PDB file of C-alpha atoms in Angstrom:
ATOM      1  CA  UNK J   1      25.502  56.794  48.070  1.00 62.00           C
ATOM      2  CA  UNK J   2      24.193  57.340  44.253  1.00 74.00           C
ATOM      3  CA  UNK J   3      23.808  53.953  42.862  1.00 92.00           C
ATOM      4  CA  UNK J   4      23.839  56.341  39.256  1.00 96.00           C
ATOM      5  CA  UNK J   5      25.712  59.550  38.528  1.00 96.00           C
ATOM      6  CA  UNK J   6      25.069  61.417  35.918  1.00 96.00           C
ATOM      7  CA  UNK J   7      27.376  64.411  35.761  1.00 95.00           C
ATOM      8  CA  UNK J   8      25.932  66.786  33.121  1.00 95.00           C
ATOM      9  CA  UNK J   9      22.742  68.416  33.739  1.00 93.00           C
ATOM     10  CA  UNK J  10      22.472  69.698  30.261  1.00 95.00           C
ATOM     11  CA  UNK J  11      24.631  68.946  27.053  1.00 95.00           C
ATOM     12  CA  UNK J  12      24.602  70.813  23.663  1.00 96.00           C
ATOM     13  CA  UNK J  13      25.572  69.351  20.570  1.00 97.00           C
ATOM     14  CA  UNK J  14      25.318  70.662  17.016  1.00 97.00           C
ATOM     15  CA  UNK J  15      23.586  68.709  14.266  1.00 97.00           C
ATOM     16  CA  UNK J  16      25.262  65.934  12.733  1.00 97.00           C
ATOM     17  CA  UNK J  17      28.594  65.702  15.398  1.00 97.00           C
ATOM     18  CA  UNK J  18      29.096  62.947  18.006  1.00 98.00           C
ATOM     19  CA  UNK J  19      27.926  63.926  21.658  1.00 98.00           C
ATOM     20  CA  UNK J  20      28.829  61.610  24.703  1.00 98.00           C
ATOM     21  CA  UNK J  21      26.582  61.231  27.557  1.00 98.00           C
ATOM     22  CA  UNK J  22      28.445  59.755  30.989  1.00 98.00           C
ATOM     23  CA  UNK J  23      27.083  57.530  33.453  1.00 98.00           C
ATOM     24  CA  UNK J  24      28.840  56.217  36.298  1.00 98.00           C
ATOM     25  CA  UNK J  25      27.219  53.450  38.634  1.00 97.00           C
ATOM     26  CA  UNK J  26      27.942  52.019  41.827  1.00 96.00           C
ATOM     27  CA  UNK J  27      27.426  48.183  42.841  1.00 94.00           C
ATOM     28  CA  UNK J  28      29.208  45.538  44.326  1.00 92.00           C
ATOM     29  CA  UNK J  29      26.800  43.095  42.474  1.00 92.00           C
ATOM     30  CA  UNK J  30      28.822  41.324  40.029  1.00 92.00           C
ATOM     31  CA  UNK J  31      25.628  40.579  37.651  1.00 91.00           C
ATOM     32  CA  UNK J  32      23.986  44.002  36.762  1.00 92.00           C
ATOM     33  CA  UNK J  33      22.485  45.467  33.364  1.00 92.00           C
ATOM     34  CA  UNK J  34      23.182  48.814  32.435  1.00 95.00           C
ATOM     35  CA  UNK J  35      19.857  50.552  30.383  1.00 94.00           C
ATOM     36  CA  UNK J  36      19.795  54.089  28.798  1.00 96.00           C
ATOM     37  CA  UNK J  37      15.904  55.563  28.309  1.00 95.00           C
ATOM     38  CA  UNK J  38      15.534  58.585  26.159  1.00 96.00           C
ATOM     39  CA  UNK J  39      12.620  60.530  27.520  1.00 95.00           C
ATOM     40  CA  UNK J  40      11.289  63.273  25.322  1.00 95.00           C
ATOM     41  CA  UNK J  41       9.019  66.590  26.235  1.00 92.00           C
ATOM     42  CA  UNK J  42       6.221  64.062  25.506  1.00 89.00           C
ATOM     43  CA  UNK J  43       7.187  62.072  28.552  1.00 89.00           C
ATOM     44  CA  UNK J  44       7.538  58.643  27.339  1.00 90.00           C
ATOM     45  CA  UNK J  45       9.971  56.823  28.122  1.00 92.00           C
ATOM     46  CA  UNK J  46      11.953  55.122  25.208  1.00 92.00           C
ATOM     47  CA  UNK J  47      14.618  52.450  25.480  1.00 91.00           C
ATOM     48  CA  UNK J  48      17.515  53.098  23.834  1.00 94.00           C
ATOM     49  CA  UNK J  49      20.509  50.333  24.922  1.00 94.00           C
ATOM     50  CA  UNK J  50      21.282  47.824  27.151  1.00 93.00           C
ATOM     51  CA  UNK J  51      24.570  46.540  28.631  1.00 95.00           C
ATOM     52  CA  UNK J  52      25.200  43.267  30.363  1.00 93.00           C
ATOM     53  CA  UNK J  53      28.144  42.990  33.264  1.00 93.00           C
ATOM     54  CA  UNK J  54      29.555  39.789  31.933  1.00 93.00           C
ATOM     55  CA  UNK J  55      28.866  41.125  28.071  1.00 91.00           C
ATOM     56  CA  UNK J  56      32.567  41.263  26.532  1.00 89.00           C
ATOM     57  CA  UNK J  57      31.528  43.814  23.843  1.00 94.00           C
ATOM     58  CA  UNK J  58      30.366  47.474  24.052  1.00 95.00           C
ATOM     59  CA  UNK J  59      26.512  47.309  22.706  1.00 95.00           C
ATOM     60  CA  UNK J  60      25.179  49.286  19.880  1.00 96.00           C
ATOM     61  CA  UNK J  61      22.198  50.080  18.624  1.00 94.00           C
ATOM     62  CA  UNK J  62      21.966  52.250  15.077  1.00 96.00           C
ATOM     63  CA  UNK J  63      23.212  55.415  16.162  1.00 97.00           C
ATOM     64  CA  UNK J  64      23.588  54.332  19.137  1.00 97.00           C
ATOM     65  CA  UNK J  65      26.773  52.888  21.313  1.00 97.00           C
ATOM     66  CA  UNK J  66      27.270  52.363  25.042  1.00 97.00           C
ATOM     67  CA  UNK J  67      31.088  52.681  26.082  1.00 96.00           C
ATOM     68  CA  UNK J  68      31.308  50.370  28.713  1.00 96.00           C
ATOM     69  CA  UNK J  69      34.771  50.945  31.292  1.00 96.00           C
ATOM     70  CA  UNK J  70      33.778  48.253  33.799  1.00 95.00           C
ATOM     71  CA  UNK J  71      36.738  49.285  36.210  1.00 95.00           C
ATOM     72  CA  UNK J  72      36.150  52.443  35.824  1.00 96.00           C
ATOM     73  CA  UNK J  73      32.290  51.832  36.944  1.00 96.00           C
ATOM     74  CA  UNK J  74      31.088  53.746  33.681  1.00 97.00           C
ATOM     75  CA  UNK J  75      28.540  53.363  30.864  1.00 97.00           C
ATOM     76  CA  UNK J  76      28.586  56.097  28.940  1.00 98.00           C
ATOM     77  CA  UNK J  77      26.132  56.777  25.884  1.00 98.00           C
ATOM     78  CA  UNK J  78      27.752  57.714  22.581  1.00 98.00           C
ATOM     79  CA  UNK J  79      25.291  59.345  19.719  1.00 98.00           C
ATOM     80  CA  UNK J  80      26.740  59.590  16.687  1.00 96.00           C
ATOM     81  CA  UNK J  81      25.457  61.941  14.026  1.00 96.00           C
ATOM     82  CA  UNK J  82      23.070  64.105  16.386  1.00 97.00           C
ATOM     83  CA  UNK J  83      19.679  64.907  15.017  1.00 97.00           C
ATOM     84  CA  UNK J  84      17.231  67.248  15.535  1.00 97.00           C
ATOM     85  CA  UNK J  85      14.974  64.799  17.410  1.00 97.00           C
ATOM     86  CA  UNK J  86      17.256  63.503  19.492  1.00 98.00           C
ATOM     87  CA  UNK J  87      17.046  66.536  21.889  1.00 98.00           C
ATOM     88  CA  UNK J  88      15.159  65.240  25.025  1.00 97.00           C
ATOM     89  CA  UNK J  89      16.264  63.764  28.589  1.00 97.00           C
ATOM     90  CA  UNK J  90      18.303  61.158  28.662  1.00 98.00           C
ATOM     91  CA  UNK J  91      18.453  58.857  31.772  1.00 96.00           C
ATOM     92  CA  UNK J  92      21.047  55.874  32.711  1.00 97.00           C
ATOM     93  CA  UNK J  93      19.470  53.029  34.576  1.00 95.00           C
ATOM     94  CA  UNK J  94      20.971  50.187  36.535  1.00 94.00           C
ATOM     95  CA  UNK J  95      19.559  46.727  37.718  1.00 91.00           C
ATOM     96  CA  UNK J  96      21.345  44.931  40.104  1.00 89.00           C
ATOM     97  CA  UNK J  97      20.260  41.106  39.794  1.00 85.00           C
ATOM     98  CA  UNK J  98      20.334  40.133  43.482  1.00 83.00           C
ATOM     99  CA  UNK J  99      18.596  43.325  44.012  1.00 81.00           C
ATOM    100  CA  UNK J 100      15.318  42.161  41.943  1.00 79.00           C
ATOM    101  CA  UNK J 101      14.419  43.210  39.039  1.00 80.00           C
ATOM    102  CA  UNK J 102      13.690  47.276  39.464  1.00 86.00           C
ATOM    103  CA  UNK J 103      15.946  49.549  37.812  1.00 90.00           C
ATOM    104  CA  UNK J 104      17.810  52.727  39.566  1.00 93.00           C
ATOM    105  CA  UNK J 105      17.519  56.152  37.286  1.00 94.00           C
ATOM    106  CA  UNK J 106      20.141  58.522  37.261  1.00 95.00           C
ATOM    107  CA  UNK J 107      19.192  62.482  37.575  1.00 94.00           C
ATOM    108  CA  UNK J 108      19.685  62.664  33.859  1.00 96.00           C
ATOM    109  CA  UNK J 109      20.921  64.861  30.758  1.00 97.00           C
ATOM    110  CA  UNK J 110      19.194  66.831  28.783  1.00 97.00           C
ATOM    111  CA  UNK J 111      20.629  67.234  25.455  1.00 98.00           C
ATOM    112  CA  UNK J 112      20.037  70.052  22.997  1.00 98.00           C
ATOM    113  CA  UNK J 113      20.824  69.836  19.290  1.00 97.00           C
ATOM    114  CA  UNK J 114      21.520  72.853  17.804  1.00 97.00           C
ATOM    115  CA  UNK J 115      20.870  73.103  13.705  1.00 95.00           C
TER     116      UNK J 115
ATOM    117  CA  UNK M   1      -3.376  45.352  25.266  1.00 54.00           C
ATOM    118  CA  UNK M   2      -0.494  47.050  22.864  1.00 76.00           C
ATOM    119  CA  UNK M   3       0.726  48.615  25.882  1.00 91.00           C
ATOM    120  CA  UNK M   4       1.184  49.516  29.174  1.00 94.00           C
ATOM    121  CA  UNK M   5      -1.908  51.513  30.018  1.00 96.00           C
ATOM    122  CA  UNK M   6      -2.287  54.339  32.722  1.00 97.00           C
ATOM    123  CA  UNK M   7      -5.283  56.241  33.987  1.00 97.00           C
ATOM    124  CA  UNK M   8      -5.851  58.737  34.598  1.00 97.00           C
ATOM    125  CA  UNK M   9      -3.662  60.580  32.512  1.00 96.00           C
ATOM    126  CA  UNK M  10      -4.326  63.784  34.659  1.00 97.00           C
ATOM    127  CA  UNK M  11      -5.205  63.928  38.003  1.00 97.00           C
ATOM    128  CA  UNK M  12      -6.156  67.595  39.834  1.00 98.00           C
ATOM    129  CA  UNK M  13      -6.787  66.759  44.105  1.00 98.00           C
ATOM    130  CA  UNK M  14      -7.010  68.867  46.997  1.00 97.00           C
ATOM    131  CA  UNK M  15      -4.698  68.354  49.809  1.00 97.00           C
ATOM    132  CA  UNK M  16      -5.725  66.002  52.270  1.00 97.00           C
ATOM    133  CA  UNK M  17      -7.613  63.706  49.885  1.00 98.00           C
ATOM    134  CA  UNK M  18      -6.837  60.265  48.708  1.00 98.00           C
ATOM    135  CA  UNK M  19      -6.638  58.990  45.162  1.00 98.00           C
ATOM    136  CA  UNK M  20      -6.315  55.928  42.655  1.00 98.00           C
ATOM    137  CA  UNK M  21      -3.580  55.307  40.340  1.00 98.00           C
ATOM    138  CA  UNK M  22      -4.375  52.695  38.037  1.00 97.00           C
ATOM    139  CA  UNK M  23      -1.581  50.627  35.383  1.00 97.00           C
ATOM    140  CA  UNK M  24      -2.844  47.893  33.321  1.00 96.00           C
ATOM    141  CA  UNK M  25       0.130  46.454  31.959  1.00 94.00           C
ATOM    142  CA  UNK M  26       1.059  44.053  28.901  1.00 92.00           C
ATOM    143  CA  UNK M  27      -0.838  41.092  28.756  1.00 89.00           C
ATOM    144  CA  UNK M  28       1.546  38.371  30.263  1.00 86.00           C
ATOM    145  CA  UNK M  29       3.785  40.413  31.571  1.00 89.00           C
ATOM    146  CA  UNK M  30       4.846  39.335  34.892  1.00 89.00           C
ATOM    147  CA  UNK M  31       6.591  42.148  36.337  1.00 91.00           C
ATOM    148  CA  UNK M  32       5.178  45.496  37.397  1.00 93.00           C
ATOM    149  CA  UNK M  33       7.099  48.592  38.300  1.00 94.00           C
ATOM    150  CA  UNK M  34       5.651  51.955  39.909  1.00 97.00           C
ATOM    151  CA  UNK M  35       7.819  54.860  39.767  1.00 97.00           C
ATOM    152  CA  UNK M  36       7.683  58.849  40.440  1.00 97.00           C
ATOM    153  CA  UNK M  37       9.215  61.292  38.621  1.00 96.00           C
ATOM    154  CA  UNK M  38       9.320  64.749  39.944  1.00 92.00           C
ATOM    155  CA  UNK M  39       9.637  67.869  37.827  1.00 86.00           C
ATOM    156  CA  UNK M  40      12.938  68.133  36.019  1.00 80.00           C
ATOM    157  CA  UNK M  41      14.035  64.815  37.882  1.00 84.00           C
ATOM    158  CA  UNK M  42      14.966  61.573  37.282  1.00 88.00           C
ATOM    159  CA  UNK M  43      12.795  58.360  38.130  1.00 94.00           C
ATOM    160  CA  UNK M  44      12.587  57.121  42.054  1.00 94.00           C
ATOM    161  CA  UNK M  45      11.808  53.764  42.437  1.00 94.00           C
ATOM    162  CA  UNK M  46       8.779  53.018  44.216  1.00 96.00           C
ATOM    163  CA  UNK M  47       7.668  49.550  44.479  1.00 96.00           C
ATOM    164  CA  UNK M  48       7.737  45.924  42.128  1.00 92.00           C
ATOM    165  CA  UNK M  49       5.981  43.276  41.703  1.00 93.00           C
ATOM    166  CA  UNK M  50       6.937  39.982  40.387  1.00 89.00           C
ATOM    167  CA  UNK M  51       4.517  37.506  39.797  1.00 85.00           C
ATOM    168  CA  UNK M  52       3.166  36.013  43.055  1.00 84.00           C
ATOM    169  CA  UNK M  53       6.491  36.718  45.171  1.00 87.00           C
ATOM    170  CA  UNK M  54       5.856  39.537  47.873  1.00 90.00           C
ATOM    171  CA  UNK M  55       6.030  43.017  46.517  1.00 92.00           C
ATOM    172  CA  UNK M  56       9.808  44.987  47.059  1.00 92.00           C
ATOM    173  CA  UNK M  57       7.991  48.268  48.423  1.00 94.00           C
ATOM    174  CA  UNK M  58      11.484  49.417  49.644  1.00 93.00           C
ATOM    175  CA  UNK M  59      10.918  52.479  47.540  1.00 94.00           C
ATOM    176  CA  UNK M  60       7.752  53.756  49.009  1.00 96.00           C
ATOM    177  CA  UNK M  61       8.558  57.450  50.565  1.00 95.00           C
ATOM    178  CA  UNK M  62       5.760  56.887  53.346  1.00 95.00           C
ATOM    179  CA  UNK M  63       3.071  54.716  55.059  1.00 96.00           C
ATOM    180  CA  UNK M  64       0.638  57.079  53.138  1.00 98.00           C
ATOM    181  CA  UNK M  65       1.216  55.262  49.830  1.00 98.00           C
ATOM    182  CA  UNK M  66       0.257  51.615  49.119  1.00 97.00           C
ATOM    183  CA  UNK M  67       0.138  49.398  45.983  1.00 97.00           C
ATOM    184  CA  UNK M  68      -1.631  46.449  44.964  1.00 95.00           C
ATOM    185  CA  UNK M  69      -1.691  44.029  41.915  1.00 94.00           C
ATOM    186  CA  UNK M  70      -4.595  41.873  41.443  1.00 85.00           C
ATOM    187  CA  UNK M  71      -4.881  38.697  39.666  1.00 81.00           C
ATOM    188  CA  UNK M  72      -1.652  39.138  38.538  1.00 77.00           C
ATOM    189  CA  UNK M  73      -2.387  41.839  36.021  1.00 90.00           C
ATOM    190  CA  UNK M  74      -3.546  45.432  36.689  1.00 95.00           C
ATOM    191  CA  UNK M  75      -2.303  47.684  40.057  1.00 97.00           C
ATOM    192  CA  UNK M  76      -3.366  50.006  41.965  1.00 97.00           C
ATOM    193  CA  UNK M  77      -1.631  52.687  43.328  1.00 98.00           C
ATOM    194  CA  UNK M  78      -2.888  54.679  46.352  1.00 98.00           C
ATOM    195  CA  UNK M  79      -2.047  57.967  47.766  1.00 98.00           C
ATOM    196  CA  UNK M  80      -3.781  58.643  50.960  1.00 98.00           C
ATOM    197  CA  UNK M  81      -4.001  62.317  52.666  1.00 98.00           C
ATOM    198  CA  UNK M  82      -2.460  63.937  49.891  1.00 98.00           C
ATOM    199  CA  UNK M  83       0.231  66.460  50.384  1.00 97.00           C
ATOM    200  CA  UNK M  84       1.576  68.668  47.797  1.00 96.00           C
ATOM    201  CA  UNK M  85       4.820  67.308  47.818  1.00 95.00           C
ATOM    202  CA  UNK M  86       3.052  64.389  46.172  1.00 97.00           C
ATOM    203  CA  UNK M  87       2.633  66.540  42.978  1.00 97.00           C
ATOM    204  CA  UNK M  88       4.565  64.670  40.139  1.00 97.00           C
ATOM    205  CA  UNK M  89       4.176  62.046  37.386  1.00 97.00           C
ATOM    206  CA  UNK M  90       3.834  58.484  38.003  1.00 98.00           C
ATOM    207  CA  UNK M  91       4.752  55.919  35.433  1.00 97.00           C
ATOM    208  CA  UNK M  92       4.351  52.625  35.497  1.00 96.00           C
ATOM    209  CA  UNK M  93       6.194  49.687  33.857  1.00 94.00           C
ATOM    210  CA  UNK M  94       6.216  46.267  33.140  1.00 92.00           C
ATOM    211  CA  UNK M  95       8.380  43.337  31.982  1.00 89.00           C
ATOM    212  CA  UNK M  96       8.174  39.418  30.579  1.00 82.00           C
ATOM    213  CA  UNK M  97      10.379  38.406  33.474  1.00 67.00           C
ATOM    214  CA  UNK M  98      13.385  38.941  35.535  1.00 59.00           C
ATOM    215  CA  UNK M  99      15.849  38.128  32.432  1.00 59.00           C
ATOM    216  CA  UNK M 100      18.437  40.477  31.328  1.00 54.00           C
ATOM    217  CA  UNK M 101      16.721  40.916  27.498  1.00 56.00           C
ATOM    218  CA  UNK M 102      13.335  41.649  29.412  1.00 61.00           C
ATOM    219  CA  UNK M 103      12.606  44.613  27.884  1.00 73.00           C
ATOM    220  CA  UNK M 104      10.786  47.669  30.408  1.00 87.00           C
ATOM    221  CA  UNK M 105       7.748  48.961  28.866  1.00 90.00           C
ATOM    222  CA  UNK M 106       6.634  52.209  30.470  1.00 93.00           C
ATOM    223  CA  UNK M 107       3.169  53.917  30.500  1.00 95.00           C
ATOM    224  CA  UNK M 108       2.257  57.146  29.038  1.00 94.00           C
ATOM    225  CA  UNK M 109       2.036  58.234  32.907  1.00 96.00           C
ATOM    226  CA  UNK M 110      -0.362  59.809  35.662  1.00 97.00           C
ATOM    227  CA  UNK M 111       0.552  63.709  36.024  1.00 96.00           C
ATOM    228  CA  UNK M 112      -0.665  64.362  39.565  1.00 98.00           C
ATOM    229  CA  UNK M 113      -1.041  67.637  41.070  1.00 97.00           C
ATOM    230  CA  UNK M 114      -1.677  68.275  44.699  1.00 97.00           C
ATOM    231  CA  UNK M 115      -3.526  71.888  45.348  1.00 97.00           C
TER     232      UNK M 115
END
């Protein structure tokens, strides 16, 4: 089973609107962390956000927020005010604490902003 | 260093030959992470290393690839009899520690490509 879903291959979103990217995750591990990378054509890998399981409020970072439905198993990343520059892959990540410390990539989203 | 380092950046190989990944990670850093990242795909695990405990090589796809960390600082990762399926980009990470504010700082990358 997919310890990470990501649903949307691809995502467009013009300039300057909100765009919602959706992660669902799978783990009966009741102490995880929940990590979104944005990877642009360069191919680094950038860390965006991080959400704890026992952490009581959805994070945010700048433009940044992570709507976290822990019954629902998703961790969904909000942008808010797109930019240009924020068109690359974006990848949900889990780690599972008993598992170690490696984290588990979704297939991710690529998200276009249009001008 | 600033960062984590990988060489070679590029790697061209004929099928059937081995080669040498190398990650240097950040100094002090205590946790290592290899993973591969096929075209247009997300990131699959390969294999961790934390500090002196025995490596988690759960993700390794075959008996063909090995890893190895010594003194605690830079790894090697080793493809042997390459096939083309190998062909991808492998990054490498590394963290502080197992803690959930450990931050994952990935490497620029090693495109390899299996002709």
């Amino acid at each position: 089973a997919q310890k990470i879903t990501q649903t949307q291959p691809g995502m467009f979103v013009q300039e300057k609107e909100a765009v919602t990217l959706d992660c669902t995750y799978d783990t009966s591990d009741p102490s995880y962390g929940l990590f979104w990378y944005k990877q642009p054509s360069s191919g680094e890998m950038i860390f965006l956000i991080y959400q704890g399981s026992y952490d009581q409020q959805n994070a945010t970072e700048g433009r940044y927020s992570l709507n976290f439905q822990k019954a629902r198993k998703s961790a969904n990343l909000v942008i808010s005010a797109s930019q240009l520059g924020d068109s690359a892959m974006y990848f949900c990540a889990m780690r599972e604490y008993n598992q170690g410390g490696k984290l588990i990539f979704g297939q991710g989203t690529e998200l276009s902003v249009k001008p | 260093g600033a960062g984590v380092s990988q060489s070679p950046s590029n790697k061209v190989t004929e099928k059937g030959k081995d080669v040498e990944l190398r990650c240097d990670p950040i100094s002090g850093h205590t946790a290592l992470y290899w993973y591969r990242q096929s075209l247009g795909q997300g990131l699959e695990f390969l294999i961790y290393f934390q500090g002196n405990s025995a490596p988690d090589k759960s993700g390794l796809p075959s008996d063909r690839f090995s890893a190895e960390r010594t003194g605690g600082s830079v790894s090697t990762l080793t493809i042997q009899r390459t096939q083309q399926e190998d062909s991808a980009v492998y990054l490498c990470a590394s963290s502080l520690d197992r803690g959930p504010l450990s931050g994952y700082t990935f490497g620029s990358g090693t495109r390899l490509t299996v002709v």
